[in-house]
Each structure stands twice: as C-alpha cells, then as structure tokens.
CSV table of C-alpha atoms and ligand atoms in Angstrom, one decimal:
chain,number,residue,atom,x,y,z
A,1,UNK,CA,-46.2,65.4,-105.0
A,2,UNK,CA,-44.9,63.7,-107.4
A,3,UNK,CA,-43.4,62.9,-109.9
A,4,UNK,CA,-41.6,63.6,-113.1
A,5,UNK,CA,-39.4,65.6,-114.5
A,6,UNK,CA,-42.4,67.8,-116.3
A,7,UNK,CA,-44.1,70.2,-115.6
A,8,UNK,CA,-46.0,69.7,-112.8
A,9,UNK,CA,-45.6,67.0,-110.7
A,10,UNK,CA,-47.4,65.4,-107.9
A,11,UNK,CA,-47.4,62.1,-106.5
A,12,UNK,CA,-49.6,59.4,-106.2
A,13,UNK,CA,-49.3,56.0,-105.6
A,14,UNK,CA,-50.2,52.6,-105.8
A,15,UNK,CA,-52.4,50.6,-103.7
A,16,UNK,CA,-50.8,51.6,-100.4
A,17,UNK,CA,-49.2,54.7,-100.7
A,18,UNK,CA,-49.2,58.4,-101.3
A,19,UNK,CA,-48.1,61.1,-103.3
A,20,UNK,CA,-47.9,64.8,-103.5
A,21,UNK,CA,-47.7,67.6,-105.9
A,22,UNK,CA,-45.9,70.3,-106.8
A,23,UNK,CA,-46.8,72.9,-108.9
A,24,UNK,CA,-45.8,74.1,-111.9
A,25,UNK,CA,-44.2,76.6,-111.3
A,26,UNK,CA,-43.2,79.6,-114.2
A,27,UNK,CA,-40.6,81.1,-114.5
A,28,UNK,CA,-40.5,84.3,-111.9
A,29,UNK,CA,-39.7,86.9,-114.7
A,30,UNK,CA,-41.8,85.5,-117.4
A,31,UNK,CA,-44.1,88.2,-118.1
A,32,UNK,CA,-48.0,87.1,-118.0
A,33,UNK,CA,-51.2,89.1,-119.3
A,34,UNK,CA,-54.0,89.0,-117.6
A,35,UNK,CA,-57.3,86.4,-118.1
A,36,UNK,CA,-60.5,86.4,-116.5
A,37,UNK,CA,-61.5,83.0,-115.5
A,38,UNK,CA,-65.2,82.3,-114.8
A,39,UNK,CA,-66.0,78.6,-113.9
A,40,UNK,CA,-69.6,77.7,-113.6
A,41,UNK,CA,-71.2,74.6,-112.3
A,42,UNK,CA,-73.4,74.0,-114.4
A,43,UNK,CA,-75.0,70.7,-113.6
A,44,UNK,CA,-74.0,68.0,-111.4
A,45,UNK,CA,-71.2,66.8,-114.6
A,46,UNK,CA,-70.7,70.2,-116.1
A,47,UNK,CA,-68.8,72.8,-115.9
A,48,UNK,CA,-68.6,76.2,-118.0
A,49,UNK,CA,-65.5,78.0,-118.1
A,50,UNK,CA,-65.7,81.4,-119.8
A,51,UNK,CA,-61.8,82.9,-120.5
A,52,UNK,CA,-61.5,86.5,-120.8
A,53,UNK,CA,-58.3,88.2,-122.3
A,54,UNK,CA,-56.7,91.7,-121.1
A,55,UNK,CA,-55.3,92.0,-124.5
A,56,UNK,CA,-56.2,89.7,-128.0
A,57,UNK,CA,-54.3,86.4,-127.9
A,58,UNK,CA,-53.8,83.7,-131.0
A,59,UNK,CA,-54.0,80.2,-128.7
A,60,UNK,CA,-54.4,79.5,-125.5
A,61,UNK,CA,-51.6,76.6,-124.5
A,62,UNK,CA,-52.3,74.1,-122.0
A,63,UNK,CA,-50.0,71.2,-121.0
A,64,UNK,CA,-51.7,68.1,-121.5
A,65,UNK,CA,-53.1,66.8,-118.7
A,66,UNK,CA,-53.8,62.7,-120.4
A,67,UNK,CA,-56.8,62.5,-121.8
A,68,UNK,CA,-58.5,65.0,-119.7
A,69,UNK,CA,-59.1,67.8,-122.0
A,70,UNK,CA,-59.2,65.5,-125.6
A,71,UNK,CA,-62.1,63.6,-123.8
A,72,UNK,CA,-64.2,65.9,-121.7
A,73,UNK,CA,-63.3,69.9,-123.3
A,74,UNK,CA,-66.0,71.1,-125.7
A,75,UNK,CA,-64.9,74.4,-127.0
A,76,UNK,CA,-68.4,76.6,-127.5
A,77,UNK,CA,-67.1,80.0,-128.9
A,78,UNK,CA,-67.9,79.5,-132.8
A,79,UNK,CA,-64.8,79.1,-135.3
A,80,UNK,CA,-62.8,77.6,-132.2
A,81,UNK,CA,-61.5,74.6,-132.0
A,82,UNK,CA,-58.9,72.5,-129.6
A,83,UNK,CA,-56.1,70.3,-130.6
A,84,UNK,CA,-54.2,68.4,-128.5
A,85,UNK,CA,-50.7,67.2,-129.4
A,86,UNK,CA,-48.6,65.1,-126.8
A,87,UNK,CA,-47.3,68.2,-124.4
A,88,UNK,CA,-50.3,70.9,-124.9
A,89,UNK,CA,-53.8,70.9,-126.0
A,90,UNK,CA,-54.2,74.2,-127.5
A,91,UNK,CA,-57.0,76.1,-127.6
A,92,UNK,CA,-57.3,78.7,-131.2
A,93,UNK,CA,-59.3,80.2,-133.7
A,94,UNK,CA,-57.2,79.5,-137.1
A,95,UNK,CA,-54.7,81.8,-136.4
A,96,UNK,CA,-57.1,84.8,-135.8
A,97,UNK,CA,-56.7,86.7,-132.7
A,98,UNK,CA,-59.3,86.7,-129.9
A,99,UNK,CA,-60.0,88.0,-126.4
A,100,UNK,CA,-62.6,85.8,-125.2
A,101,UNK,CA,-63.2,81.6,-125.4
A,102,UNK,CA,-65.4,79.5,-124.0
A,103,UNK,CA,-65.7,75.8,-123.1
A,104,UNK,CA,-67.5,73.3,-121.6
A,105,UNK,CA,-66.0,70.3,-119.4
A,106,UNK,CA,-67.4,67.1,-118.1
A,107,UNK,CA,-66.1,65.7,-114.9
A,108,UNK,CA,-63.2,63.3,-115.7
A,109,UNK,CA,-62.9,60.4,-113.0
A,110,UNK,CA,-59.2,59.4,-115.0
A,111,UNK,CA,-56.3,61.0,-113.8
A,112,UNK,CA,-52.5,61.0,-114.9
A,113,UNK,CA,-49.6,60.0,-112.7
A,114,UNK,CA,-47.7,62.7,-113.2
A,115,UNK,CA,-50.3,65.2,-112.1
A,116,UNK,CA,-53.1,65.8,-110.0
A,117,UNK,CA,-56.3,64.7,-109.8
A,118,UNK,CA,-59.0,67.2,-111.7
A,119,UNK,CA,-62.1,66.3,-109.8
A,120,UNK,CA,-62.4,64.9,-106.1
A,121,UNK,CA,-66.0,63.3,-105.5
A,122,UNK,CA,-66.7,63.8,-102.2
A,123,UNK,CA,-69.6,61.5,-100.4
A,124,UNK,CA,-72.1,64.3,-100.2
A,125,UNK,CA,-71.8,64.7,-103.7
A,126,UNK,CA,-69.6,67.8,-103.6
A,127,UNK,CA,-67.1,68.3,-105.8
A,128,UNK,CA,-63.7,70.0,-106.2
A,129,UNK,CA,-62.1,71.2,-109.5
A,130,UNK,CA,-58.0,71.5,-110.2
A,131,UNK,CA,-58.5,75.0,-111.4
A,132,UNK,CA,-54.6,74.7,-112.1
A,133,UNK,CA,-55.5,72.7,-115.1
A,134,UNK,CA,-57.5,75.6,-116.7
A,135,UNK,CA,-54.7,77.9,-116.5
A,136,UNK,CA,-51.6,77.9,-119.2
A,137,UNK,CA,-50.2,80.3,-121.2
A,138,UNK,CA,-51.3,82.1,-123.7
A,139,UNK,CA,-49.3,83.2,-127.4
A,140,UNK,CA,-49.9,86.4,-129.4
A,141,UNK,CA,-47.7,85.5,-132.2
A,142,UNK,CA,-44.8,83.9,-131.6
A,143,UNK,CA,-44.8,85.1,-128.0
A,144,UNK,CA,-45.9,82.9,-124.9
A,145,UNK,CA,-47.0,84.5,-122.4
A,146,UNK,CA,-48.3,83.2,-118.8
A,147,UNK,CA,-51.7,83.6,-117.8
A,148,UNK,CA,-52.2,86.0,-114.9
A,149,UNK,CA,-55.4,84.0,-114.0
A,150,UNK,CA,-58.1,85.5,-112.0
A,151,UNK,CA,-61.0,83.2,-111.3
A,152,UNK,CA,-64.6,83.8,-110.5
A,153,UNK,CA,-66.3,80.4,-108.9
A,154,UNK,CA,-70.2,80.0,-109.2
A,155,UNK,CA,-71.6,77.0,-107.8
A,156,UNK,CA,-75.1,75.8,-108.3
A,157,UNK,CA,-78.2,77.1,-107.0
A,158,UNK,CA,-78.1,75.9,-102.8
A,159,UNK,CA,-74.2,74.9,-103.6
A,160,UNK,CA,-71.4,76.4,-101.5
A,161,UNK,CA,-68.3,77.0,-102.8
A,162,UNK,CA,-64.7,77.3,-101.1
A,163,UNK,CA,-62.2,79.1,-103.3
A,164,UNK,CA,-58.3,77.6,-102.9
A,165,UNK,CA,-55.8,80.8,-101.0
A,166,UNK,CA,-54.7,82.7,-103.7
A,167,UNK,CA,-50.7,81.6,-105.0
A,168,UNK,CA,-48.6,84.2,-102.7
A,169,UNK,CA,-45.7,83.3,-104.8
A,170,UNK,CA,-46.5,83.2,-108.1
A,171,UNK,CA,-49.4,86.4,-108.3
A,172,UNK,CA,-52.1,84.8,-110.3
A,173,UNK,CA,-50.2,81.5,-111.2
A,174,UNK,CA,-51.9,78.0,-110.3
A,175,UNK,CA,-54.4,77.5,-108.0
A,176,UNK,CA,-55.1,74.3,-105.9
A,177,UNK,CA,-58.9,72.9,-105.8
A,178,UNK,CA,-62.0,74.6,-105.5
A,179,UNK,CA,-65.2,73.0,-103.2
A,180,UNK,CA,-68.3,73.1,-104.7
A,181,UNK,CA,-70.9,71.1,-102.5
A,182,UNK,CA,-73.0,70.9,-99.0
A,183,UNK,CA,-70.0,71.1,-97.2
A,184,UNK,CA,-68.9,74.1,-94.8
A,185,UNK,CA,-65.1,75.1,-94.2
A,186,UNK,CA,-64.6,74.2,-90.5
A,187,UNK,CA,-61.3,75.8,-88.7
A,188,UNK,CA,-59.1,73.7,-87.1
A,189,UNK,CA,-56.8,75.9,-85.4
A,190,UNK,CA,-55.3,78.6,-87.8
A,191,UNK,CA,-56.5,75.9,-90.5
A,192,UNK,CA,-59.4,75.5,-92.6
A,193,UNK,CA,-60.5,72.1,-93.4
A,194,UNK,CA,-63.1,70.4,-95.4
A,195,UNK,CA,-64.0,67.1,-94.4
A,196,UNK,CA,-66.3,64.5,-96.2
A,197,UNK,CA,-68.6,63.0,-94.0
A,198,UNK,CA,-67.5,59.3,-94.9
A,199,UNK,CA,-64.0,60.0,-93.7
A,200,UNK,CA,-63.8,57.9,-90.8
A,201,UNK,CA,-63.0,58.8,-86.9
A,202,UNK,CA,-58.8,57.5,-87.3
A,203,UNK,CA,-58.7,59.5,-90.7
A,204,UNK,CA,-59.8,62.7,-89.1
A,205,UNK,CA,-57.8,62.6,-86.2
A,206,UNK,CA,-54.7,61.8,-87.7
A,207,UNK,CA,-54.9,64.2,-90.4
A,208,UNK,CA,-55.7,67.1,-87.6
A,209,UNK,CA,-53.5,65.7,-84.3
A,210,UNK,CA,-50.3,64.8,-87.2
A,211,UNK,CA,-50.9,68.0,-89.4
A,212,UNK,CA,-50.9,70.1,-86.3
A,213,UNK,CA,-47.7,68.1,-84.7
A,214,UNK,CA,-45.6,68.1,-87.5
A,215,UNK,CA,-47.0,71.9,-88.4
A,216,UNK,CA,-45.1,72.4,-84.9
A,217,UNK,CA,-42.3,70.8,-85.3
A,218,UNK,CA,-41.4,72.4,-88.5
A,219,UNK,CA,-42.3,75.9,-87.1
A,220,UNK,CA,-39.9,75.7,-84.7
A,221,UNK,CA,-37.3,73.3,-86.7
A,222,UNK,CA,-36.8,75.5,-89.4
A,223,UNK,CA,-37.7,78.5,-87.6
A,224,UNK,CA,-40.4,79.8,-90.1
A,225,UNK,CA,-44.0,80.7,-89.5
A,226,UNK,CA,-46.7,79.7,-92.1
A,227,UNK,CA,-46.9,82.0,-94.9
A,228,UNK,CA,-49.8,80.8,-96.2
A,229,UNK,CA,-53.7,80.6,-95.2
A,230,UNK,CA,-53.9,77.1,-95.0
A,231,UNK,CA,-57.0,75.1,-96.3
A,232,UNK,CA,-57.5,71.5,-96.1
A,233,UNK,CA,-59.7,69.3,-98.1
A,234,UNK,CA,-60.4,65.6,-97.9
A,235,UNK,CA,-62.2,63.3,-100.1
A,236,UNK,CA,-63.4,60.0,-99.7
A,237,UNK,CA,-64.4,58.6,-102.7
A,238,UNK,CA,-64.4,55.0,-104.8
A,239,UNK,CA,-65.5,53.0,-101.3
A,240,UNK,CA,-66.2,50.0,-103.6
A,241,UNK,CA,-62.8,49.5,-104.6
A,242,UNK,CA,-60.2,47.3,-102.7
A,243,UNK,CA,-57.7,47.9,-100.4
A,244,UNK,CA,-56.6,51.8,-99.3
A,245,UNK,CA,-55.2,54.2,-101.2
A,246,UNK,CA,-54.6,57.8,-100.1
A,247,UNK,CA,-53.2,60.3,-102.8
A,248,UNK,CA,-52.1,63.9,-100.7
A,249,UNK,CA,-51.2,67.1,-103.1
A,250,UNK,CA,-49.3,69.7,-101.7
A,251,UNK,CA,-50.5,72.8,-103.9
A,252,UNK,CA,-46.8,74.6,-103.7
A,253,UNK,CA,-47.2,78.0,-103.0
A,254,UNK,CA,-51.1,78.2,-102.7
A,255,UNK,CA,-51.7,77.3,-99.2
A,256,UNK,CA,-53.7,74.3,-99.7
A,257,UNK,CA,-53.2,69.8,-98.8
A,258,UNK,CA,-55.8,67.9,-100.7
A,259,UNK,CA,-56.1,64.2,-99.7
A,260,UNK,CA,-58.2,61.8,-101.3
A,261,UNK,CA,-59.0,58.6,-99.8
A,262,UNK,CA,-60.5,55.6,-101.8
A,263,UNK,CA,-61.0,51.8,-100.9
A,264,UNK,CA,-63.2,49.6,-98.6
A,265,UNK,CA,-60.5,49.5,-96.3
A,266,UNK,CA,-60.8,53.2,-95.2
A,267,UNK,CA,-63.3,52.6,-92.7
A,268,UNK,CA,-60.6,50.0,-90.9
A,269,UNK,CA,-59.0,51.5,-87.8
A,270,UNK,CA,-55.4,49.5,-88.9
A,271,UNK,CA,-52.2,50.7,-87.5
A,272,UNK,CA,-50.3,50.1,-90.5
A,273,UNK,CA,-52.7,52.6,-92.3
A,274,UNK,CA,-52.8,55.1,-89.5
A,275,UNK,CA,-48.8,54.8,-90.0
A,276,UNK,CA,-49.6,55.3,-93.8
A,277,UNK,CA,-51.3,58.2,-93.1
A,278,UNK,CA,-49.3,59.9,-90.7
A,279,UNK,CA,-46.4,59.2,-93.4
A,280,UNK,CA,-48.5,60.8,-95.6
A,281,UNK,CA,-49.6,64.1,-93.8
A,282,UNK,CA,-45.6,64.7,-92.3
A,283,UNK,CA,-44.6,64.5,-96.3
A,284,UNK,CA,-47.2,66.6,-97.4
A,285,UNK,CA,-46.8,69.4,-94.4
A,286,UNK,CA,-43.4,69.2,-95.2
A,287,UNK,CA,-43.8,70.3,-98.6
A,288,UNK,CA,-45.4,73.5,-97.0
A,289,UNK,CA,-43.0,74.4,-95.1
A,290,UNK,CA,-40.5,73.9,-98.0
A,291,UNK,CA,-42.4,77.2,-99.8
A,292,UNK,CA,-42.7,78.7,-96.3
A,293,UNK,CA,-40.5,81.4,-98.0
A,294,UNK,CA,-40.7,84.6,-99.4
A,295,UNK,CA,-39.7,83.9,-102.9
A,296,UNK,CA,-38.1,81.4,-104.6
A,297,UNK,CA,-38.6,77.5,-103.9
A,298,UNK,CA,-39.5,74.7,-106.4
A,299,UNK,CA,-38.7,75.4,-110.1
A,300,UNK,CA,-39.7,73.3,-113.6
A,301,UNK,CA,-36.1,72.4,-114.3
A,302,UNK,CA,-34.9,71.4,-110.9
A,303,UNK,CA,-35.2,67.8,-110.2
A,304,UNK,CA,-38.3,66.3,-107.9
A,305,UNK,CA,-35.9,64.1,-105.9
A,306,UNK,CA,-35.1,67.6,-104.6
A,307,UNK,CA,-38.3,68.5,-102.9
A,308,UNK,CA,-39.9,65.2,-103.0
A,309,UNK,CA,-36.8,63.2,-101.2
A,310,UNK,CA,-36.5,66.8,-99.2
A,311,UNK,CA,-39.9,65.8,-98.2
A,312,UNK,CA,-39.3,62.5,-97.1
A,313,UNK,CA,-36.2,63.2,-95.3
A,314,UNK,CA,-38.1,65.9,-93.3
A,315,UNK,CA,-40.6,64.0,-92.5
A,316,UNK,CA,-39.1,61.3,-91.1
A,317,UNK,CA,-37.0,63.4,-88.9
A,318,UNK,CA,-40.3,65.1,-87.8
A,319,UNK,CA,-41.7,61.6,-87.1
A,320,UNK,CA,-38.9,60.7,-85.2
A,321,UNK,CA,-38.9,64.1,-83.2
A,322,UNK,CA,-42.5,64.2,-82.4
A,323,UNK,CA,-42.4,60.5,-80.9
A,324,UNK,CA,-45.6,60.1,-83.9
A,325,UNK,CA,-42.8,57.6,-85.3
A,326,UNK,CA,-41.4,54.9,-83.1
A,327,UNK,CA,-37.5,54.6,-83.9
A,328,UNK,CA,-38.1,51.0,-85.1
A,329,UNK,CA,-40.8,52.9,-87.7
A,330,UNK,CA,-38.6,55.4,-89.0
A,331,UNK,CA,-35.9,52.8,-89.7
A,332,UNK,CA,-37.9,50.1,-91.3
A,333,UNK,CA,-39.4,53.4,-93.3
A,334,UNK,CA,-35.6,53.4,-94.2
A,335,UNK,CA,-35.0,50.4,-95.0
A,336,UNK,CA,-38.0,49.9,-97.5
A,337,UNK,CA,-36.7,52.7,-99.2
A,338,UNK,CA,-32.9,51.8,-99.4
A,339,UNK,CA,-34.4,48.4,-100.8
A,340,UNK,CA,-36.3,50.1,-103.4
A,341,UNK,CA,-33.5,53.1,-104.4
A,342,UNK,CA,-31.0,50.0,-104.7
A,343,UNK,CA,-33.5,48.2,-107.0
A,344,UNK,CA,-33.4,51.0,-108.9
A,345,UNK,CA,-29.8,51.3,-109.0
A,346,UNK,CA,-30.0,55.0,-107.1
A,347,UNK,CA,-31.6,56.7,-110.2
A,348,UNK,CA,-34.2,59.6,-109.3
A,349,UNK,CA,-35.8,59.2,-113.3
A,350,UNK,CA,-39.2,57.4,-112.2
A,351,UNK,CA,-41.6,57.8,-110.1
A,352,UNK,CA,-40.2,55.8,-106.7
A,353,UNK,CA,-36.9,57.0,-107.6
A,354,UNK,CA,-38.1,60.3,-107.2
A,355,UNK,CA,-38.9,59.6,-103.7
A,356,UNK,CA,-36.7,56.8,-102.4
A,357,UNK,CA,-33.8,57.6,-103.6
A,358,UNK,CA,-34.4,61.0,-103.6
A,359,UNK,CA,-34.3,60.7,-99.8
A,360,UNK,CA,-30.7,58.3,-99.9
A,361,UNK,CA,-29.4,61.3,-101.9
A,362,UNK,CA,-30.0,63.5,-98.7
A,363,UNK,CA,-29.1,60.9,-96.5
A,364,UNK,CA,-25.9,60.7,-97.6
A,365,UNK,CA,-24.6,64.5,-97.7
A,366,UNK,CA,-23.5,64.0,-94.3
A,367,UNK,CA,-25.6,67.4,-93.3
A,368,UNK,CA,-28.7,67.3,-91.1
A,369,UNK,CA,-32.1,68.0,-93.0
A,370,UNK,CA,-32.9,70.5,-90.8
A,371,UNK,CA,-29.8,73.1,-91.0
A,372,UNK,CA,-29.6,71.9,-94.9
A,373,UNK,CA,-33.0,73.2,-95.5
A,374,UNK,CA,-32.8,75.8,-93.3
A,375,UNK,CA,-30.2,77.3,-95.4
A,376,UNK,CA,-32.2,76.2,-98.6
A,377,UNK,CA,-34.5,78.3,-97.6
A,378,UNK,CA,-32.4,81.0,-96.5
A,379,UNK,CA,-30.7,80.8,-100.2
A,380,UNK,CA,-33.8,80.8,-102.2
A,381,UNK,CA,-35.2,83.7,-100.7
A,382,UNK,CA,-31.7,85.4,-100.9
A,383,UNK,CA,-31.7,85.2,-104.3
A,384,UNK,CA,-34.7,84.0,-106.0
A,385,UNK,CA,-32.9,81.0,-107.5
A,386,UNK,CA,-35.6,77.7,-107.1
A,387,UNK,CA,-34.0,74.9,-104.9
A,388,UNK,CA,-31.6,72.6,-107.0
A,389,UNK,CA,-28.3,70.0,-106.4
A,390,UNK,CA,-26.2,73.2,-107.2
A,391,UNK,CA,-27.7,75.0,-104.3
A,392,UNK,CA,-27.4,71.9,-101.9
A,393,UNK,CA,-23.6,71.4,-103.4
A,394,UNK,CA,-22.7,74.9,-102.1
A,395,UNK,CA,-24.3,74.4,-98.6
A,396,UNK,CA,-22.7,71.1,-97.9
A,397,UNK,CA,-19.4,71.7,-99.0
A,398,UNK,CA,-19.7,75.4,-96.8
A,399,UNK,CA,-20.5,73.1,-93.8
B,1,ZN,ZN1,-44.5,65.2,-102.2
C-alpha cells in the first residue's frame, strides 16, 4: 500500500511500479453502531447504496476520497444533502437526526494516490467496487462513532457477484472490493482468484507460482498460518495507454490482494516486468502475512514506512530465499532504493520515502527481518498495541 500518513494508505505508482494498501484501520476500542449497507448495481455506471442505522445518527462522515464522492455521490433521501470539506464529505440532514440515507454513485475512473482505487474495469465488463469507501463513521451529536458496516451486494439481473472475506480484525470495519460481472471465483489452492480474461499467460502464472512461493516461504519463515480466506482479484484495464503499470492493494485484515494491470505493454512477455511483478506480489503477500495475527497490526498513527518498508524488506528476503530473485536482483533492487532514500535525504514523509527508505530504516537495525517481525508479531498480538518504531526500538535493543 501506500502511502501517507492519513488515513488509509495504499500505494500506487508510477509508470513502472506498484503499490499497496493498508487500511484504515480504527481504533480497536472505539465503539461503532451498527449500519446496514445495501449496494445495488443498478446499471452498467450506477450504483445505489441504501444506509440503514441501528440507532438515529446526525451525519454520516466519510474521509474524502479526491474528488470521488463531490463528483459522482447524489444523495436521494429528501432534505439530505452532502458536503465535502478537505478531510470528510459528510453526509446530513440540517442537523436533524435520521436512521436511513440513500445515494446514488457513478463509477469514478479517477483515483487518489493516497488511496485505493474505487472501481476496477475488468475486460468482460465486470466491475469491482471499494466498499471501504462507503463506510465511515457516523456522529449523533458531538459523538463519532464507527460504522459496524454490514453489507448486502446485488448485482444485476445475469450478474455474479463475489463478496470480499469479511475484516477478521476489525468486526464490521473496511471491506476490500466486491466483483460484480461474468466472472466465476476459481480456487487456486486454498485461494480464490478472479482473473480477467485479458490478463496474459506471464501475468497469471506469476501472480499464482510467486503468490504461492512466497505464501510458503512466509508460512514457514515467520511460523504463522494464514488467518484469513484469501481472495484474489485481477484487473486489466486501460490497454490503450502506454507502457505497464500494475497497482497491488493489500486489503489489511480482510483477506483480499487486488491487482490492477493497465498499458499496451501487458501483453509483452518482458523479464523486467515479470521481475516487476514478482516484486509486486512478494510485497503485497507480505503485507498479509504482516496481519497474519490475532489482533493488533497496522494502526492510523503509526508511520507507513513501518509496514510498507516492512514489506519491502520481507520481500526481498523472500525473493532471495525462494531463488524467484537472483542475488544480483535483490541487490540492484537495493541499490535503486538506497539511490532514491539518499535523494530524499532518508525522510519516510512522501510517497517513495515511504517505501525506499522505509526499507534502509530496517536495513540498518542490524536485526534480521525475519526474527524482527516475528517478534512484531508476537508483540502486537500480546498486547493489542498496532506495530510502530517504539515497538521495533524495544525488540532491537532486547536482541
Ligand atoms: Zn505495500
């Protein structure tokens, strides 16, 4: 994932590279009220989203998401409107409580670098939906409370829809993308994948043959099973465009890698995008492992660099174990990024710092990723506490 210091992060890059999420993650004791969520796909563009409240609310809060919600939210319930101010669009009916709202969205092709994608096209003209951006908080008063979301999909009339694993840490927190489209859920191992028909033959088999490698490696590595019901969903969309670009969310917590694949060179067979992509699918699996726990894991306040250079650290020691990385790969892998932190003069406060120096921060504390994390993990679930530079400070100076 990605990226900043907000809310919810997730990665994405430019032409040639990658990204990931994270979630967004509240606050483990913040108390929630329950909400209904009923999406409907209503025509191939539009969507109907009907919110329903265990208990009267005064706004619903959502954090802004650019200019996806300003430009394609209609709110339908009369006397409703939306506002959006730089952190939240916010959803209210003049101050007077309600229990029920109602919108309609347009598919939004934009998407902000600090967040997911909403919508993946796929070729056969399925779509999936970020149902993380339709759930927020809510405020009854001056209280905020977090939605305990619980979604009903419908798709259209011949559609079949694939709902994301439910969020085994965070009980009715964010969700990761649900498939509406032609498109069946094939199992790949213990994984379920959906896979658009235009990804190519080298796209395939490196997102099953390195997602099942590294899934190994990191099983036995950090001595964890997967907690989660993994589903995996690819996209390849935007064929027109030039170059390759291949964005991969991690949805923490909720079981579920989403890649989307877009350029005319997607169909090329290059080993400098197979190496891309196996970059990409260690970093992402990674991430998964990283919430591979029982509680705790990635808060809001912590910074990225923590899970993001976590991830790249990982996965190049993954690379390197699995022989899917040469040694010459992993170091010039290295080196790029060394050349980009210095650049940067070692600050994790943008976007590549997050990542590259992010992953010279962990190369430095003189403690192998593997029994660092191990005990990260050990130390989250201990106490509940999400993963931060105090945690690692304690583990490194125990060693
Ligand atoms: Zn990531």
């Amino acid at each position: 994932m990605k990226n900043l210091p907000m809310h919810r992060f997730l990665g994405l890059c430019a032409a040639f590279l990658m990204l990931c999420a994270a979630p967004l993650v509240h606050a483990e004791q913040q108390p929630g009220l329950a909400a209904a969520v009923d999406v409907r796909h209503v025509s191939r563009d539009l969507w109907r989203v009907d919110y329903r409240f265990a208990q009267a609310v005064t706004a619903v809060k959502l954090h802004s998401i650019g200019a996806f919600r300003k430009q394609e939210w209609t709110v339908l319930t009369p006397g409703m409107g939306m506002t959006s101010g730089p952190d939240f669009d916010v959803i209210a009916s003049k101050g007077k409580p309600f229990k029920a709202a109602s919108v309609q969205i347009r598919t939004f092709d934009g998407w902000s670098p600090k967040d997911y994608v909403s919508f993946n096209r796929f070729s056969d003209g399925g779509t999936s939906v970020y149902l993380g951006h339709l759930q927020g908080d809510v405020e009854q008063g001056d209280k905020t409370l977090a939605m305990r979301t619980d979604f009903k999909l419908a798709g259209l009339g011949q559609e079949n829809v694939i709902a994301p694993p439910a969020n085994r840490l965070h009980p009715g927190g964010p969700r990761g993308y649900a498939y509406f489209g032609p498109a069946q859920a094939v199992l790949a191992g213990a994984v379920k994948v959906v896979i658009d028909p235009k990804a190519p033959q080298w796209l395939r088999e490196t997102i099953l043959d390195v997602g099942a490698k590294t899934s190994g490696y990191y099983e036995k590595a950090y001595q964890r099973q997967l907690k989660d019901e993994l589903l995996i969903m690819v996209a390849v969309g935007n064929v027109e465009s030039p170059g390759f670009s291949m964005k991969g969310g991690a949805i923490l917590g909720a079981g579920q890698v989403s890649y989307l694949l877009e350029g005319k060179q997607v169909q090329l067979d290059h080993p400098k995008l197979r190496e891309h992509a196996t970059k990409t699918v260690a970093h992402e699996m990674a991430h998964i492992w990283q919430l591979a726990i029982a509680r705790g894991g990635v808060g809001d306040d912590q910074g990225p660099w923590i899970h993001e250079g976590g991830a790249e650290a990982m996965a190049l020691d993954a690379l390197a174990q699995t022989g899917l990385y040469s040694e010459e790969a992993v170091k010039a892998y290295r080196a790029k990024q060394a050349a980009t932190c210095e650049k940067l003069g070692g600050a994790v406060d943008t976007f590549d710092g997050i990542y590259a120096c992010g992953l010279m921060r962990f190369d430095k504390l003189g403690v192998g990723i593997v029994p660092l994390w191990r005990a990260m993990m050990e130390a989250t679930e201990a106490t509940g506490a999400a993963y931060s530079q105090q945690m690692i400070d304690t583990i490194v100076s125990a060693k």
